[in-house]
């Protein structure tokens, strides 16, 4: 298993057919493809998830955001939860079939709490300015270092991370990166993924 993780998070702009076509090409190179479709209903998300599985996207590469029962029922690779969620032991008790649980955090204190609760990883950001968080001050590399100093579980950094910024993010303590527009809005998603993978591998070899 690679030392560093690459998570690709859906951006809510693609139809299921487009998403499946791109996911079919990139899934061999990534740790996880997150289904994060906040504007779609729960039923729409489940139908879309079924469509992706039917198109051959491996269940262990798919993570769903915010729907524990989907992750458990379909034996997905993981479940991503928002920061304002119930204590993780309660979720694990209700959905014992969930393989891996990650949660979004915005401070070292939140990361420490979620590690104590048994999270498998945390998603921290945004690190750099990003179009999805216009006008919101990025947390930056120093805050990422602060979070990394407080926990031992993997930290997946998100927000404005280009291939050129990968090494700086990993050196600040991240165990991997999460990308949205840098993949889905690329002219060639596979080429974009490979650019990130190459940077992750180069840092791993140092």
Short mmCIF file of C-alpha atoms in Angstrom, two decimals:
data_model
loop_
_atom_site.label_atom_id
_atom_site.label_comp_id
_atom_site.label_asym_id
_atom_site.label_seq_id
_atom_site.Cartn_x
_atom_site.Cartn_y
_atom_site.Cartn_z
CA UNK A 1 0.00 0.00 0.00
CA UNK A 2 1.40 3.44 -0.90
CA UNK A 3 2.62 5.52 2.00
CA UNK A 4 0.61 8.57 0.91
CA UNK A 5 -3.07 8.67 0.04
CA UNK A 6 -4.88 10.37 -2.84
CA UNK A 7 -8.57 11.08 -2.36
CA UNK A 8 -10.64 12.47 -5.24
CA UNK A 9 -13.88 14.15 -4.16
CA UNK A 10 -16.82 14.65 -6.51
CA UNK A 11 -17.66 18.31 -7.09
CA UNK A 12 -21.42 18.14 -7.61
CA UNK A 13 -21.14 19.42 -11.18
CA UNK A 14 -21.06 16.16 -13.14
CA UNK A 15 -23.87 13.83 -14.09
CA UNK A 16 -23.58 10.22 -13.01
CA UNK A 17 -22.64 9.09 -16.52
CA UNK A 18 -19.78 11.60 -16.72
CA UNK A 19 -18.66 10.80 -13.20
CA UNK A 20 -18.67 7.06 -13.87
CA UNK A 21 -16.72 7.47 -17.12
CA UNK A 22 -13.97 9.46 -15.39
CA UNK A 23 -13.98 7.26 -12.27
CA UNK A 24 -13.52 4.14 -14.42
CA UNK A 25 -10.27 5.60 -15.74
CA UNK A 26 -8.81 7.03 -12.54
CA UNK A 27 -9.76 4.51 -9.82
CA UNK A 28 -6.67 2.31 -10.30
CA UNK A 29 -4.44 5.25 -9.34
CA UNK A 30 -6.26 6.64 -6.30
CA UNK A 31 -6.99 5.64 -2.70
CA UNK A 32 -10.59 6.76 -2.77
CA UNK A 33 -13.26 8.40 -4.90
CA UNK A 34 -15.67 10.28 -2.63
CA UNK A 35 -19.31 10.64 -3.58
CA UNK A 36 -20.03 14.10 -2.19
CA UNK A 37 -23.23 15.31 -3.81
CA UNK A 38 -24.79 17.70 -1.30
CA UNK A 39 -27.40 19.08 -3.69
CA UNK A 40 -28.78 15.64 -4.50
CA UNK A 41 -31.28 13.80 -2.31
CA UNK A 42 -30.39 10.67 -0.39
CA UNK A 43 -32.26 8.57 -2.95
CA UNK A 44 -30.41 10.24 -5.83
CA UNK A 45 -27.10 9.56 -4.12
CA UNK A 46 -27.96 5.90 -3.64
CA UNK A 47 -29.08 5.51 -7.25
CA UNK A 48 -25.87 7.18 -8.40
CA UNK A 49 -23.77 4.95 -6.17
CA UNK A 50 -25.49 1.88 -7.60
CA UNK A 51 -24.79 3.19 -11.11
CA UNK A 52 -21.08 3.57 -10.35
CA UNK A 53 -20.90 0.06 -8.94
CA UNK A 54 -22.76 -1.33 -11.95
CA UNK A 55 -20.23 0.40 -14.21
CA UNK A 56 -17.42 -1.52 -12.55
CA UNK A 57 -16.03 1.00 -10.08
CA UNK A 58 -14.71 -1.18 -7.21
CA UNK A 59 -16.64 -0.80 -3.95
CA UNK A 60 -13.39 -0.58 -1.99
CA UNK A 61 -12.41 2.55 -3.96
CA UNK A 62 -15.68 4.32 -3.25
CA UNK A 63 -16.31 6.44 -0.15
CA UNK A 64 -19.68 8.04 0.48
CA UNK A 65 -20.13 11.32 2.31
CA UNK A 66 -22.69 11.55 5.09
CA UNK A 67 -24.69 8.33 4.61
CA UNK A 68 -23.39 5.61 6.97
CA UNK A 69 -26.03 3.07 5.94
CA UNK A 70 -24.91 3.26 2.28
CA UNK A 71 -21.30 2.60 3.21
CA UNK A 72 -22.33 -0.38 5.34
CA UNK A 73 -24.92 -1.81 2.94
CA UNK A 74 -22.66 -1.69 -0.11
CA UNK A 75 -19.45 -2.56 1.77
CA UNK A 76 -17.73 0.56 0.46
CA UNK A 77 -14.14 1.43 1.16
CA UNK A 78 -15.09 4.23 3.50
CA UNK A 79 -17.44 6.80 4.97
CA UNK A 80 -16.65 10.51 5.18
CA UNK A 81 -18.51 12.53 7.80
CA UNK A 82 -18.86 16.28 8.41
CA UNK A 83 -17.34 17.81 11.52
CA UNK A 84 -20.69 18.43 13.18
CA UNK A 85 -21.67 14.82 13.59
CA UNK A 86 -22.56 12.53 16.46
CA UNK A 87 -19.80 10.79 18.44
CA UNK A 88 -18.11 8.15 16.30
CA UNK A 89 -18.57 5.26 18.77
CA UNK A 90 -22.34 5.64 18.31
CA UNK A 91 -22.02 5.50 14.51
CA UNK A 92 -19.74 2.48 14.72
CA UNK A 93 -22.23 0.76 17.00
CA UNK A 94 -25.10 1.37 14.58
CA UNK A 95 -23.17 0.57 11.40
CA UNK A 96 -20.62 -2.10 12.21
CA UNK A 97 -20.10 -2.91 8.54
CA UNK A 98 -18.41 0.40 7.72
CA UNK A 99 -14.81 -0.35 6.78
CA UNK A 100 -13.17 3.03 7.30
CA UNK A 101 -14.47 6.27 8.79
CA UNK A 102 -13.00 9.69 8.17
CA UNK A 103 -14.22 12.99 9.53
CA UNK A 104 -13.66 16.61 8.58
CA UNK A 105 -11.87 18.70 11.19
CA UNK A 106 -10.81 22.33 11.33
CA UNK A 107 -8.49 22.41 14.35
CA UNK A 108 -6.01 20.34 16.31
CA UNK A 109 -8.53 20.03 19.14
CA UNK A 110 -11.13 18.50 16.83
CA UNK A 111 -8.57 16.11 15.36
CA UNK A 112 -7.48 14.94 18.83
CA UNK A 113 -11.10 14.34 19.86
CA UNK A 114 -11.92 12.36 16.74
CA UNK A 115 -8.77 10.28 17.07
CA UNK A 116 -9.79 9.43 20.63
CA UNK A 117 -13.22 8.41 19.33
CA UNK A 118 -11.66 6.01 16.84
CA UNK A 119 -11.62 7.83 13.50
CA UNK A 120 -9.49 6.11 10.89
CA UNK A 121 -8.35 9.42 9.37
CA UNK A 122 -9.28 13.11 9.37
CA UNK A 123 -9.78 15.49 6.46
CA UNK A 124 -8.26 18.89 7.24
CA UNK A 125 -8.44 22.14 5.31
CA UNK A 126 -8.67 24.22 3.45
CA UNK A 127 -4.91 24.62 3.15
CA UNK A 128 -4.70 27.10 0.28
CA UNK A 129 -7.17 29.48 -1.30
CA UNK A 130 -9.71 27.62 -3.37
CA UNK A 131 -12.68 28.48 -5.59
CA UNK A 132 -14.97 26.36 -3.41
CA UNK A 133 -14.19 28.57 -0.37
CA UNK A 134 -14.05 32.04 -1.87
CA UNK A 135 -13.49 34.76 0.70
CA UNK A 136 -12.63 32.29 3.48
CA UNK A 137 -9.11 32.56 4.88
CA UNK A 138 -7.12 29.36 4.25
CA UNK A 139 -5.73 27.58 7.30
CA UNK A 140 -2.31 27.13 5.78
CA UNK A 141 0.68 24.90 6.33
CA UNK A 142 1.48 26.09 9.85
CA UNK A 143 -1.95 25.07 11.13
CA UNK A 144 -1.55 21.75 9.32
CA UNK A 145 1.72 21.21 11.20
CA UNK A 146 -0.04 22.04 14.45
CA UNK A 147 -2.71 19.43 13.77
CA UNK A 148 -0.11 16.83 12.73
CA UNK A 149 1.81 17.39 15.95
CA UNK A 150 -1.26 16.50 18.01
CA UNK A 151 -2.37 13.22 16.44
CA UNK A 152 -0.99 9.98 15.05
CA UNK A 153 -3.82 9.07 12.68
CA UNK A 154 -3.58 9.96 8.96
CA UNK A 155 -4.36 13.55 8.02
CA UNK A 156 -5.69 14.09 4.51
CA UNK A 157 -5.18 17.72 3.47
CA UNK A 158 -7.63 19.48 1.17
CA UNK A 159 -8.01 22.86 -0.46
CA UNK A 160 -6.19 24.38 -3.41
CA UNK A 161 -3.57 21.64 -3.60
CA UNK A 162 -1.88 21.56 -6.99
CA UNK A 163 0.77 18.99 -7.95
CA UNK A 164 3.42 21.65 -7.30
CA UNK A 165 2.21 22.05 -3.70
CA UNK A 166 2.08 18.34 -2.83
CA UNK A 167 5.57 18.04 -1.34
CA UNK A 168 5.05 21.09 0.92
CA UNK A 169 1.79 19.67 2.22
CA UNK A 170 3.29 16.26 2.96
CA UNK A 171 6.35 17.81 4.61
CA UNK A 172 3.97 19.74 6.89
CA UNK A 173 2.65 16.44 8.23
CA UNK A 174 -0.16 15.31 5.92
CA UNK A 175 -0.49 11.62 5.10
CA UNK A 176 -2.19 12.38 1.82
CA UNK A 177 -4.19 14.88 -0.18
CA UNK A 178 -7.75 15.33 -1.38
CA UNK A 179 -8.55 17.00 -4.69
CA UNK A 180 -11.75 18.13 -6.39
CA UNK A 181 -11.55 20.57 -9.30
CA UNK A 182 -7.92 19.71 -10.01
CA UNK A 183 -9.12 16.33 -11.28
CA UNK A 184 -12.72 16.63 -12.46
CA UNK A 185 -12.24 19.94 -14.28
CA UNK A 186 -9.00 18.89 -15.95
CA UNK A 187 -8.95 18.40 -19.71
CA UNK A 188 -7.62 14.88 -19.07
CA UNK A 189 -8.52 13.56 -15.57
CA UNK A 190 -6.14 10.60 -15.90
CA UNK A 191 -3.22 12.86 -16.76
CA UNK A 192 -4.14 15.11 -13.84
CA UNK A 193 -4.30 12.18 -11.43
CA UNK A 194 -0.95 10.89 -12.63
CA UNK A 195 0.62 14.30 -12.01
CA UNK A 196 -0.49 14.11 -8.38
CA UNK A 197 0.57 10.47 -8.06
CA UNK A 198 4.02 11.28 -9.42
CA UNK A 199 4.49 13.99 -6.82
CA UNK A 200 3.31 11.69 -4.03
CA UNK A 201 5.74 8.99 -5.15
CA UNK A 202 8.65 11.43 -5.43
CA UNK A 203 8.08 12.62 -1.88
CA UNK A 204 7.75 9.02 -0.67
CA UNK A 205 11.13 8.15 -2.19
CA UNK A 206 13.00 10.98 -0.47
#
